[in-house]
Coordinates of C-alpha atoms and ligand atoms in Angstrom, one line a residue:
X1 CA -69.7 32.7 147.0
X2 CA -68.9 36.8 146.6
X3 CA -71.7 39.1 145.6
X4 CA -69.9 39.3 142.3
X5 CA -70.2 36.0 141.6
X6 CA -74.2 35.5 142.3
X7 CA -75.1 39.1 140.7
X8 CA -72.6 37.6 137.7
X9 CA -74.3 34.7 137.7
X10 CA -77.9 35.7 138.1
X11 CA -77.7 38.5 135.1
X12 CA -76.2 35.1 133.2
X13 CA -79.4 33.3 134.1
X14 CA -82.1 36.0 132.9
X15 CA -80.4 36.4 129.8
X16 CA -79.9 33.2 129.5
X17 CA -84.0 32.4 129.9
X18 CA -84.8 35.0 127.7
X19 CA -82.5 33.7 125.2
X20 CA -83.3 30.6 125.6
X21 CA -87.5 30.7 125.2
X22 CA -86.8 33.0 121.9
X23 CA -84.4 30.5 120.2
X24 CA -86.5 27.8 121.1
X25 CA -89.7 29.7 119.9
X26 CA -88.1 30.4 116.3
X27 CA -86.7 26.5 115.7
X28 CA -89.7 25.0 116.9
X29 CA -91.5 26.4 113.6
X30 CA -88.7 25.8 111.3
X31 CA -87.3 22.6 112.6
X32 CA -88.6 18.8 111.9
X33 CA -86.2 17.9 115.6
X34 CA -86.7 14.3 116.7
X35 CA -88.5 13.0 119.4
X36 CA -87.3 13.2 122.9
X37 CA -88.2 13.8 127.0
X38 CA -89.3 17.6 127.5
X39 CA -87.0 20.3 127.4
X40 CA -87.3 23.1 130.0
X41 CA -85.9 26.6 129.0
X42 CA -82.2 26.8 129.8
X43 CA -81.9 23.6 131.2
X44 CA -83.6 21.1 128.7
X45 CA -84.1 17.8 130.0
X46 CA -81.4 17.8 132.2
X47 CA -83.4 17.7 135.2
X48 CA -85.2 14.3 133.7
X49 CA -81.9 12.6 132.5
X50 CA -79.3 13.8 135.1
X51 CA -75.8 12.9 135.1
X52 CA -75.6 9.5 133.9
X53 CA -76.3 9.6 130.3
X54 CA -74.5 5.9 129.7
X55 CA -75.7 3.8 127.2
X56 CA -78.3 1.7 129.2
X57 CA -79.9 5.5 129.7
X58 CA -80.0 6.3 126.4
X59 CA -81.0 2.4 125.2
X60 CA -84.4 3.4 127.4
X61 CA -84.9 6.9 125.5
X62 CA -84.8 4.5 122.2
X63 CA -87.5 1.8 123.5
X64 CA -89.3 5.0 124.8
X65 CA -88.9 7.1 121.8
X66 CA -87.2 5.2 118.6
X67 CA -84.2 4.7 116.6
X68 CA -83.1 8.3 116.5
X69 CA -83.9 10.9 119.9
X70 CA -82.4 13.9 120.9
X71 CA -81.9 15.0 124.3
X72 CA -81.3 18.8 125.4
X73 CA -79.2 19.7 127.8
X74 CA -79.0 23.3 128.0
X75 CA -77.7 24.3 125.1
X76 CA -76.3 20.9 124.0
X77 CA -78.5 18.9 121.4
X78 CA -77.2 15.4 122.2
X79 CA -79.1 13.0 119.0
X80 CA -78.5 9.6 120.0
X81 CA -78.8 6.9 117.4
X82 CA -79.6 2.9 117.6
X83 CA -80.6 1.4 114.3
X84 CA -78.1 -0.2 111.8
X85 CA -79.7 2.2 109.2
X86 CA -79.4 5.5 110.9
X87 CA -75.6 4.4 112.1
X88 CA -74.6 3.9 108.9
X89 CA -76.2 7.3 107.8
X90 CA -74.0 8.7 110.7
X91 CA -71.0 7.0 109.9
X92 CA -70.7 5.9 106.1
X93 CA -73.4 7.2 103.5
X94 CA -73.3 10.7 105.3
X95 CA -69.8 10.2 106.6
X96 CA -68.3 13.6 106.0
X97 CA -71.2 16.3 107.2
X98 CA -71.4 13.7 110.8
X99 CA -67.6 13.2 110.5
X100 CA -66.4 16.1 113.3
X101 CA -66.5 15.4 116.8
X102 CA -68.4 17.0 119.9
X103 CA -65.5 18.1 122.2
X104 CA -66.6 19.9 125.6
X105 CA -65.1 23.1 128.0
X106 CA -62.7 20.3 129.8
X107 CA -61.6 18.4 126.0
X108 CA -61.4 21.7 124.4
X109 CA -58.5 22.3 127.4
X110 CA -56.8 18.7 126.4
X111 CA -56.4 18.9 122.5
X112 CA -55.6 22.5 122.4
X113 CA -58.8 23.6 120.9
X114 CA -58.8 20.5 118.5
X115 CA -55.3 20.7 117.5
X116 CA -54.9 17.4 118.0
X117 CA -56.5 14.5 115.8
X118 CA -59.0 12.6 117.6
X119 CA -61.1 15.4 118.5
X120 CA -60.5 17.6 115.8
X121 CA -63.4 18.8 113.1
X122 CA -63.6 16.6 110.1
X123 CA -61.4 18.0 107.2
X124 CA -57.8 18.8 105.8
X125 CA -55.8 19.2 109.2
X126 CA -57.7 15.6 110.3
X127 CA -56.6 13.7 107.0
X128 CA -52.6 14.8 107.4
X129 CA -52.8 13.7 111.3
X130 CA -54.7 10.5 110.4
X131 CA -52.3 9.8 107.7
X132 CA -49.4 10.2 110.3
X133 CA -50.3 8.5 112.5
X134 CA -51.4 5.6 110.3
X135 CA -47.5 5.2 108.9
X136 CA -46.1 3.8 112.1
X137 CA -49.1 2.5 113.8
X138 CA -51.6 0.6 111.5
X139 CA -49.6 0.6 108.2
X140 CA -50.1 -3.0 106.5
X141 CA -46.5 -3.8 107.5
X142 CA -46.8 -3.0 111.3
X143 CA -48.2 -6.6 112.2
X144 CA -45.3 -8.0 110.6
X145 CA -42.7 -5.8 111.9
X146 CA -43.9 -5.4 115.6
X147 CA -45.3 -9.4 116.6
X148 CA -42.1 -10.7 117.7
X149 CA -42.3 -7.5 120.4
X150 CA -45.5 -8.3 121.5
X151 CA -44.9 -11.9 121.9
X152 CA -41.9 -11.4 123.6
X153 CA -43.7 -8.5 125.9
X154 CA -46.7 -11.2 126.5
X155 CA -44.0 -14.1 127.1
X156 CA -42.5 -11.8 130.3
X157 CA -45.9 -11.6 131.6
X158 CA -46.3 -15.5 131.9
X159 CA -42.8 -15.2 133.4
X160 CA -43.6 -12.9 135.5
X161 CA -46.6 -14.2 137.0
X162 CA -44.7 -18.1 137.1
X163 CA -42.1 -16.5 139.6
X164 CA -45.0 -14.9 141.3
X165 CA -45.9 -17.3 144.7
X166 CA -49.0 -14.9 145.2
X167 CA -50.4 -15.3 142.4
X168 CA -51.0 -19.5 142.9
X169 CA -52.1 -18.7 146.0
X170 CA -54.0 -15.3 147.2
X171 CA -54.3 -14.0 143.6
X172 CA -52.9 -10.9 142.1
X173 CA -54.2 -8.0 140.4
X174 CA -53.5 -8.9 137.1
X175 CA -54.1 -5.6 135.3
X176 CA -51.3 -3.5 136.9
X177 CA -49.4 -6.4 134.9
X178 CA -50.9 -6.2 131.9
X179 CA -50.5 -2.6 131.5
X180 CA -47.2 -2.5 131.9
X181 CA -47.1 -5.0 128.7
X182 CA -49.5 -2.8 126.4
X183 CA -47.5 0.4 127.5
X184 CA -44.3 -1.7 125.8
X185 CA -46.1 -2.7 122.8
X186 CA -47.3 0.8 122.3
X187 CA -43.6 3.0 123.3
X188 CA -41.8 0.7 121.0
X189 CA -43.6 1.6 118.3
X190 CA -43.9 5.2 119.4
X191 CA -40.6 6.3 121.0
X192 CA -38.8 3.1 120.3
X193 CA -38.4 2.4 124.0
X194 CA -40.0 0.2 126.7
X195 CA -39.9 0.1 130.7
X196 CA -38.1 -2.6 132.7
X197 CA -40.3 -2.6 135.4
X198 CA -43.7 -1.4 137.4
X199 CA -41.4 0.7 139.4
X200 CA -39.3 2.3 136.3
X201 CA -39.6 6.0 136.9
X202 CA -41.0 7.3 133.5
X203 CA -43.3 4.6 133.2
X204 CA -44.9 5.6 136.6
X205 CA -44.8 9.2 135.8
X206 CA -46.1 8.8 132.1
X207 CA -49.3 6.4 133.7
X208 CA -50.3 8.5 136.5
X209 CA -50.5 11.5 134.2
X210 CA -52.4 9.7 131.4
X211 CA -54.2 8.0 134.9
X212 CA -54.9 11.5 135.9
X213 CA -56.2 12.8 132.7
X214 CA -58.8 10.0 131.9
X215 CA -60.0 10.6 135.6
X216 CA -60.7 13.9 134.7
X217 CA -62.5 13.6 132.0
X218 CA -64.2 10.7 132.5
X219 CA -67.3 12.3 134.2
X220 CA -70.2 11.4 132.4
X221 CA -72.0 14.7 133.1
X222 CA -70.9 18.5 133.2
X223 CA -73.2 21.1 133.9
X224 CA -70.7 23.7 132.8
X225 CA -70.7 22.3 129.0
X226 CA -74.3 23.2 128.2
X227 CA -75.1 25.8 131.0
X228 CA -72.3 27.8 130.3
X229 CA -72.9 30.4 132.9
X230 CA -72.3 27.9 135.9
X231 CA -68.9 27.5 134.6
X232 CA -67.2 29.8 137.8
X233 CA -68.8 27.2 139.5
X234 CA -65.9 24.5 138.5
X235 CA -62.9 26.5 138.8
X236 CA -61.4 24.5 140.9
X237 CA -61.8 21.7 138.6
X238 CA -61.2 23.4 135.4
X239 CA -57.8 24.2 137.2
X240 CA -56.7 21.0 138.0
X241 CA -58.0 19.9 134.1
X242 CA -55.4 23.0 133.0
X243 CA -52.4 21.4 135.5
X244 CA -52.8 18.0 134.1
X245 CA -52.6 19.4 130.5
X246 CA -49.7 21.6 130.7
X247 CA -47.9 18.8 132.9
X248 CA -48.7 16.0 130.6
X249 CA -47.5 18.6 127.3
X250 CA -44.5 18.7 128.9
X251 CA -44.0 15.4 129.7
X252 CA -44.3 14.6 125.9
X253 CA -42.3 17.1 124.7
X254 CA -39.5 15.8 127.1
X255 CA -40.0 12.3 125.8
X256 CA -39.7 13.7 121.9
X257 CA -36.6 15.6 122.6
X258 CA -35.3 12.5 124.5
X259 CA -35.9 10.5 121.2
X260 CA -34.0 13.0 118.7
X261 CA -30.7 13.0 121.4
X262 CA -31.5 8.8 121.2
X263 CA -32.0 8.5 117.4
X264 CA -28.9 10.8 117.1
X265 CA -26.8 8.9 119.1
X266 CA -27.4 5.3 117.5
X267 CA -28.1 6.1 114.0
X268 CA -29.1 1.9 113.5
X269 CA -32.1 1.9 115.6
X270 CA -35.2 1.3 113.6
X271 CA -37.8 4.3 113.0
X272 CA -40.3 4.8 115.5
X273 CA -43.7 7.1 115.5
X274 CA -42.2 10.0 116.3
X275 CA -39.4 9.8 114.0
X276 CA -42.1 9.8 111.0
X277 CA -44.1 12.8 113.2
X278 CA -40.9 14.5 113.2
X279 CA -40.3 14.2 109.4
X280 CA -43.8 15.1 109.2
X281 CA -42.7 18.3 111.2
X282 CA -39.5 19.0 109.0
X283 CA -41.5 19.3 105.6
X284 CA -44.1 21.4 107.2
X285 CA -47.1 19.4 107.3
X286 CA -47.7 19.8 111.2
X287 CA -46.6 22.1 113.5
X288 CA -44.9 21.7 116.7
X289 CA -47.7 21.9 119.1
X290 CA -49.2 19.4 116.4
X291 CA -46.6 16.8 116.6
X292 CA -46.9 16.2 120.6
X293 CA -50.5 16.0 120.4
X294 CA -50.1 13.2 118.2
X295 CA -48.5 11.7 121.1
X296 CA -50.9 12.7 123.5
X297 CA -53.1 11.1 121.5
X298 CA -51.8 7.9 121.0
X299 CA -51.6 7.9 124.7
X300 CA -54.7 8.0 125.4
X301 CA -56.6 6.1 122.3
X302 CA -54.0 2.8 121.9
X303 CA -53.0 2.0 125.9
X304 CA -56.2 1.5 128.4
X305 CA -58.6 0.5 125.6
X306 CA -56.4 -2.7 124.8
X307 CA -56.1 -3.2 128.7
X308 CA -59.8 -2.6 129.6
X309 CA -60.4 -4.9 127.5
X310 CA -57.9 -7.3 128.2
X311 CA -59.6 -6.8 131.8
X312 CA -63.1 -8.0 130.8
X313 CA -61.9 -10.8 128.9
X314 CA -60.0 -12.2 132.1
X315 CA -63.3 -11.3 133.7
X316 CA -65.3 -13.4 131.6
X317 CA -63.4 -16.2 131.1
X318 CA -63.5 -17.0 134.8
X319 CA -66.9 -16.0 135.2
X320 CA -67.5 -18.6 132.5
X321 CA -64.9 -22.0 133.2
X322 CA -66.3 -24.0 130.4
X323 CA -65.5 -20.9 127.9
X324 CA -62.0 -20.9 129.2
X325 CA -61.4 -25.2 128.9
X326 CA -63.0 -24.8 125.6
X327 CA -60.0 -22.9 124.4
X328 CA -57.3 -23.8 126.4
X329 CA -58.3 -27.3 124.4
X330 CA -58.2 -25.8 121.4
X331 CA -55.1 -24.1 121.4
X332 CA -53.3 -27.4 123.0
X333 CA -54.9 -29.3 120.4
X334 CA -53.7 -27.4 117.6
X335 CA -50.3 -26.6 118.7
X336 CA -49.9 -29.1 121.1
X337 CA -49.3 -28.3 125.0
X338 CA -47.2 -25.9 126.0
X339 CA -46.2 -25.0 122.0
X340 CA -46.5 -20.9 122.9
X341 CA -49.1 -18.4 120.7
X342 CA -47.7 -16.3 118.3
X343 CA -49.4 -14.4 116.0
X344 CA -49.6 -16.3 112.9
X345 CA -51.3 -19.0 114.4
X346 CA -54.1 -16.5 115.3
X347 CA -55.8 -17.3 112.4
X348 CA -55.8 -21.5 113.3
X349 CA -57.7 -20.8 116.2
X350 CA -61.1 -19.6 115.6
X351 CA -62.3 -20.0 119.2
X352 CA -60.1 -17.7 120.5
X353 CA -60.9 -15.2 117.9
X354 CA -64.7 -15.7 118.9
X355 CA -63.9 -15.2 122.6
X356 CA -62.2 -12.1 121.4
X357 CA -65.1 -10.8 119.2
X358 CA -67.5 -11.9 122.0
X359 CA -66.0 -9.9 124.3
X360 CA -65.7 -6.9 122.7
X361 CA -69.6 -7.1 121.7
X362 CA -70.8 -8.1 125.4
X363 CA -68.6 -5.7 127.1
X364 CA -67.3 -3.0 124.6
X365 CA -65.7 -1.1 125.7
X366 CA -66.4 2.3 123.4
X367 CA -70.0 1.8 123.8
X368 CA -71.4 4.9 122.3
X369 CA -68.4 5.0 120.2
X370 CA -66.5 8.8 120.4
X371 CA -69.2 11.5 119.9
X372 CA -69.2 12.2 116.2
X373 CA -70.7 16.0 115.0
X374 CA -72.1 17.6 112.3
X375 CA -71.0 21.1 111.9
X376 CA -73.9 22.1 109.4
X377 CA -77.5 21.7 109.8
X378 CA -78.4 18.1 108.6
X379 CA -81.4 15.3 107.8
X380 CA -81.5 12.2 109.7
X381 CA -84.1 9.8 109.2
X382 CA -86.3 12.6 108.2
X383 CA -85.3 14.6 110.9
X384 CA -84.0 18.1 110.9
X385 CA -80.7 17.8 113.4
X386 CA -79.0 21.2 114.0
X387 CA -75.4 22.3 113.8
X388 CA -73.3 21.1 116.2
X389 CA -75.6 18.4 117.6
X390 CA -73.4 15.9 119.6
X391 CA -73.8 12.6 117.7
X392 CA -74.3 9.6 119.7
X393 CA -74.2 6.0 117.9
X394 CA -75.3 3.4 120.6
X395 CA -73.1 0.4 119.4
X396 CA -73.9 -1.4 122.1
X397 CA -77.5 -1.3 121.5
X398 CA -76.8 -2.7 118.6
X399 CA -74.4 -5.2 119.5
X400 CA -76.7 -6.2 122.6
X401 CA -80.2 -6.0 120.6
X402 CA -82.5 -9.3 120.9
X403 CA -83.5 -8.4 117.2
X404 CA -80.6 -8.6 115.9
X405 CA -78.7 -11.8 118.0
X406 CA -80.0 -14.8 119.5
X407 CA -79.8 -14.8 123.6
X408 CA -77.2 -11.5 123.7
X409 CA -77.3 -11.7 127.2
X410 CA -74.9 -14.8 127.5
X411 CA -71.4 -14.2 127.3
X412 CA -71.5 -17.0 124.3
X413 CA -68.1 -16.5 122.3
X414 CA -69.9 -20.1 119.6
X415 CA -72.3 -17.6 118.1
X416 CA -69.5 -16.2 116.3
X417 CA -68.8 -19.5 114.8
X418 CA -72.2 -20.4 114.4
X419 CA -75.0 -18.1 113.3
X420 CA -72.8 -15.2 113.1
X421 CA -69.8 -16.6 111.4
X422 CA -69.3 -14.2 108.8
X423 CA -69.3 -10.8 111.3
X424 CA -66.4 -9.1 111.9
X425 CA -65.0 -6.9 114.0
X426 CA -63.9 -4.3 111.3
X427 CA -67.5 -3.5 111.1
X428 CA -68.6 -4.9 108.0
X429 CA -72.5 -5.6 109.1
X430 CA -73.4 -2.3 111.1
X431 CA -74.8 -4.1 114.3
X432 CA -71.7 -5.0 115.8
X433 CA -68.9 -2.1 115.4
X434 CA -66.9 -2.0 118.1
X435 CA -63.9 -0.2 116.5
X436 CA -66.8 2.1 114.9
X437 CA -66.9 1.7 111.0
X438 CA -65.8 4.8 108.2
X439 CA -63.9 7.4 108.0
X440 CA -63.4 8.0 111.9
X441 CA -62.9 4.6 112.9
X442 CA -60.2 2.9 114.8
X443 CA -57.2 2.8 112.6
X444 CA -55.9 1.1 116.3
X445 CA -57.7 -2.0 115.3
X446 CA -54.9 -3.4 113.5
X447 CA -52.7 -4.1 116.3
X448 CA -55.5 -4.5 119.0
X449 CA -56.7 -7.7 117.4
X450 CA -53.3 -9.0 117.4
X451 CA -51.8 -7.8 120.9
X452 CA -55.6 -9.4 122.3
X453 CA -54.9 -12.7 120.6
X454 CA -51.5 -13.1 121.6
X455 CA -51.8 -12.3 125.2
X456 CA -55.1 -14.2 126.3
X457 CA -54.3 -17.0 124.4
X458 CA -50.6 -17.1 126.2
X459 CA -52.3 -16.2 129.7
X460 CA -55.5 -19.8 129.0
X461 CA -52.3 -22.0 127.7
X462 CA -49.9 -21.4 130.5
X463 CA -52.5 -21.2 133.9
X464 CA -55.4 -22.1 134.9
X465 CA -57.8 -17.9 135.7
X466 CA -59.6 -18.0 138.5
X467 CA -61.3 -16.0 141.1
X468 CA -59.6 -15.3 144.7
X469 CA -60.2 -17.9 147.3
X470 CA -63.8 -17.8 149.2
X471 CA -65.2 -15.9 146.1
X472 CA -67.1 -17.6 142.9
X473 CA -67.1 -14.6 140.3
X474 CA -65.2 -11.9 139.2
X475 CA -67.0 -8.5 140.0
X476 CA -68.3 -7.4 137.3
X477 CA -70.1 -4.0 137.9
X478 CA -69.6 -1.4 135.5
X479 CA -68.2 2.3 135.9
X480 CA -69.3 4.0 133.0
X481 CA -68.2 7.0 131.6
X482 CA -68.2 9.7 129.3
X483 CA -66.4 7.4 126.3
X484 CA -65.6 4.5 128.4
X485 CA -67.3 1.5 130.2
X486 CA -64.4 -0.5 132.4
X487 CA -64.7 -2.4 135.2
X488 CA -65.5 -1.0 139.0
X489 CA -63.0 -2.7 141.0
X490 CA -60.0 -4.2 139.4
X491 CA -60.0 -7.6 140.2
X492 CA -57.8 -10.1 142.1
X493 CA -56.9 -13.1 139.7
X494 CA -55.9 -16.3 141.1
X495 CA -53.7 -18.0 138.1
X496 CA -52.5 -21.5 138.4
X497 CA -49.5 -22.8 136.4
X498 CA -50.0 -25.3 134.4
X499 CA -47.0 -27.7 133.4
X500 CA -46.2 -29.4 130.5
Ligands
HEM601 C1 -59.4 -2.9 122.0 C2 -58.9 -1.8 121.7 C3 -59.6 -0.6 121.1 C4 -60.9 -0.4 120.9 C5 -62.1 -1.2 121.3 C6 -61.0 0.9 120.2 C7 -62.2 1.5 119.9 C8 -62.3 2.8 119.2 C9 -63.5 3.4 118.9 C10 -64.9 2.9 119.1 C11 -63.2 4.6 118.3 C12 -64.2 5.7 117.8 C13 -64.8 5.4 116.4 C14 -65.8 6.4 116.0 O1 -66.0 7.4 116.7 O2 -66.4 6.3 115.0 C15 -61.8 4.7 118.3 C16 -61.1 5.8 117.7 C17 -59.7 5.8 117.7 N1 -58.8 4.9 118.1 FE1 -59.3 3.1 119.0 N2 -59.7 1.4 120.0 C18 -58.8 0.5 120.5 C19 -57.5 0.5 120.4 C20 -56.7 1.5 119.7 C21 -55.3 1.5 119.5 C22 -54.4 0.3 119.9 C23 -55.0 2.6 118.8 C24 -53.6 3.0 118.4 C25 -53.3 3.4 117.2 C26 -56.2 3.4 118.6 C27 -56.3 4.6 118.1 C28 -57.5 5.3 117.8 C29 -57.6 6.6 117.2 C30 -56.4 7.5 116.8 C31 -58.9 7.0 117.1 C32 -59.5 8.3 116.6 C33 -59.8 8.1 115.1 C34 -60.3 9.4 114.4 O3 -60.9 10.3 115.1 O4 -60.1 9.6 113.2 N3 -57.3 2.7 119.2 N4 -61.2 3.6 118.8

């Protein structure tokens, strides 16, 4: 390190004490703040809590201290949730003054300073983005118009994996499979195009820089967001976070200005996303730098969520053989063998819609949904939470809470045909939200149920999921991260045709 650099970074750290004990000193008297562990000057509680703030941590901070806590790191006030009352405080009743989100140094880089939609304050410029982006992708026609796609797409997976020998045998890993499928069912309705292949150029470029990106900003903990003077400290990761953007904005714009030469050219094809983001553009609603965040965002809000969680469900359907018979019975029984899914037959088959809502409550995989923020000083449960305090609803406390569900430690798809019939996964009882619930909820929801149904109910009728030779299980250990839980290793999937 230079002598610049430590006398820089010392002169940061007395000022930054000195600061520190006289802000704390002044809200202290003024502020009712919820409980939580000891905060140090400067540093808070980091030292306590460390680096890996996942849900499970901050599920201990609630047994320890109750339904609402808040954590200091540095300058960060992180207020982490867990009671169906206080989440729907957070999300519904006081919906618009918790209705911003917490972005850090490294998301500030990827959405432009909030330019985008997902991570952008709650207000005017979020209700235009939402509303373009809910046209194409969740409108109440978008089922309708886009199933055939996706059972076609789901259709040349089973293909796929039939001409497959290795997959009978050894096992293959399933997931490089399956993301090729949701990457089709999302560019069709983004760009109107899909990729032939794993190997087809764009589609390699387009998932290693969306790979790249959610690598980057996965990390669960980052000094340099709430001790800001330690930020020289990451320079060489705030530079590869600064590559990654630019290259991925460029990527997008290339893929839009491919799409007007397309559209141009055949004048028949059906509208896509960008299309209505361009129109959007034309009349002046969004600007350009706008327009190819939406598609940023799209990329990384509607692809790996659907396949992580595609992932899990595999996972526990093998983990659990007398799940996967159950269904596999059920769908033959009411379509009759080898009669394929499609999606209006969703609805006759409430097992697999259980084993879908199961999964998604047992491993979701948003767990402390997106951090929500309140840009004004606010009450919460008779707590004084101060501006800017990065909102944390544990939904998978909730979701996972003895008090609230019999056994929720069994992966046990009947509850929701039994005691828990009438919950649902748009949220409407607050302890199981998995696509969140209010104004910054998943309009994605709409085709995720859908694309889920389709493809696990093709993958149960057509083979037989199990683990690779010598092993019992699927792996299941969790990497969790800042937004995200997925699985550790992606697994090796044994899947055995069946014939008709
Ligand atoms: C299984 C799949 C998915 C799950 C579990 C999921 C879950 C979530 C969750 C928990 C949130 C945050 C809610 C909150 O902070 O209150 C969210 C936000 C969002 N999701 Fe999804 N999502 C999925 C798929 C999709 C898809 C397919 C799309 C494509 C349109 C999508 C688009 C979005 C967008 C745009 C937001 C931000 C909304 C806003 O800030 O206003 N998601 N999602």
């Amino acid at each position: 390190m230079d002598l610049l650099l430590l006398g820089k970074t010392l002169l940061g750290l007395f000022s930054a004490v000195a600061t520190a004990i006289l802000v704390s000193k002044l809200h202290a008297k003024r502020l009712k703040l919820p409980p939580g562990p000891f905060s140090f000057p400067i540093f808070g509680s980091w030292l306590q809590i460390g680096n890996n703030l996942d849900h499970h941590v901050l599920t201990d901070y609630a047994k320890k201290y109750g339904d609402v806590v808040l954590l200091r790191l540095g300058q960060l006030n992180i207020v982490a949730v867990s009671s169906k009352e206080l989440a729907g405080e957070v999300l519904l009743t006081q919906g618009p003054e918790f209705g911003s989100r917490s972005r850090n140094i490294v998301y500030d880089m990827f959405t432009g300073n909030g330019r985008d939609m997902i991570f952008t304050d709650y207000g005017d410029h979020w209700r235009k983005m939402r509303r373009i982006v809910a046209t194409p992708f969740t409108g109440n026609k978008v089922v309708q118009q886009r199933h055939r796609e996706w059972e076609e797409e789901a259709a040349a997976v089973v293909e796929d994996v039939r001409r497959n020998p290795a997959a009978a045998a050894e096992g293959i890993v399933l997931r490089r499979r399956l993301q090729l499928m949701v990457y089709n069912n999302v560019y069709k309705i983004l760009i109107g195009k899909r990729f032939e292949s794993e190997e087809d150029a764009l589609f390699v470029k387009v998932k290693e820089s969306n790979g790249e990106r959610s690598r980057l900003g996965h990390s669960l903990g980052n000094f340099a967001d709430f001790i800001p003077f330690l930020r020289p400290f990451l320079r060489g990761y705030m530079n590869m976070c600064r590559e990654i953007t630019i290259r991925r904005l460029n990527l997008f714009k290339d893929l839009v200005h491919q799409r007007k030469k397309d559209a141009v050219l055949d004048g028949n094809s059906s509208k896509c996303a960008v299309d209505h983001f361009l129109e959007a553009r034309h009349k002046g609603e969004i600007k350009d730098d706008n327009l190819i965040y939406l598609v940023e965002n799209i990329n990384v809000a509607a692809i790996e969520t659907t396949v992580w969680t595609l992932e899990w469900a595999i996972a526990e359907l093998i983990n659990n053989p007398h799940v996967q018979t159950k269904l596999r019975a059920e769908i033959d029984t009411v379509l009759g063998p080898g009669v394929q899914v499609m999606e209006p037959d969703i609805h006759k088959l409430p097992y697999l819609q259980a084993v879908i809502k199961e999964t998604l409550r047992f491993r979701m995989i948003v767990p402390c949904l997106l951090p929500h923020m309140n840009l004004n000083n606010a009450k919460l449960g008779g707590y004084d939470i101060p501006a800017r305090s990065r909102v944390l609803v544990n939904a998978w406390m909730l979701a996972n809470d003895p008090a609230h569900w019999k056994r929720p430690e069994e992966f046990r798809p009947e509850r929701f045909l039994e005691e828990e019939s009438r919950v649902e996964a748009s949220g409407n009882d607050l302890k199981y939200i998995p696509f969140g619930v209010g104004r910054r909820s998943c309009p994605g929801i709409v085709i995720a149920m859908p694309v889920l149904g389709i493809t696990l109910g093709r993958l149960v009728q057509n083979f037989e999921l199990l683990p690779p030779p010598g092993q019992s299980r699927i792996d299941t250990t969790e990497n969790n991260g800042q937004f995200a839980t997925r699985v550790l290793k992606h697994s090796t999937v044994v899947l055995k045709p069946r014939s008709f």
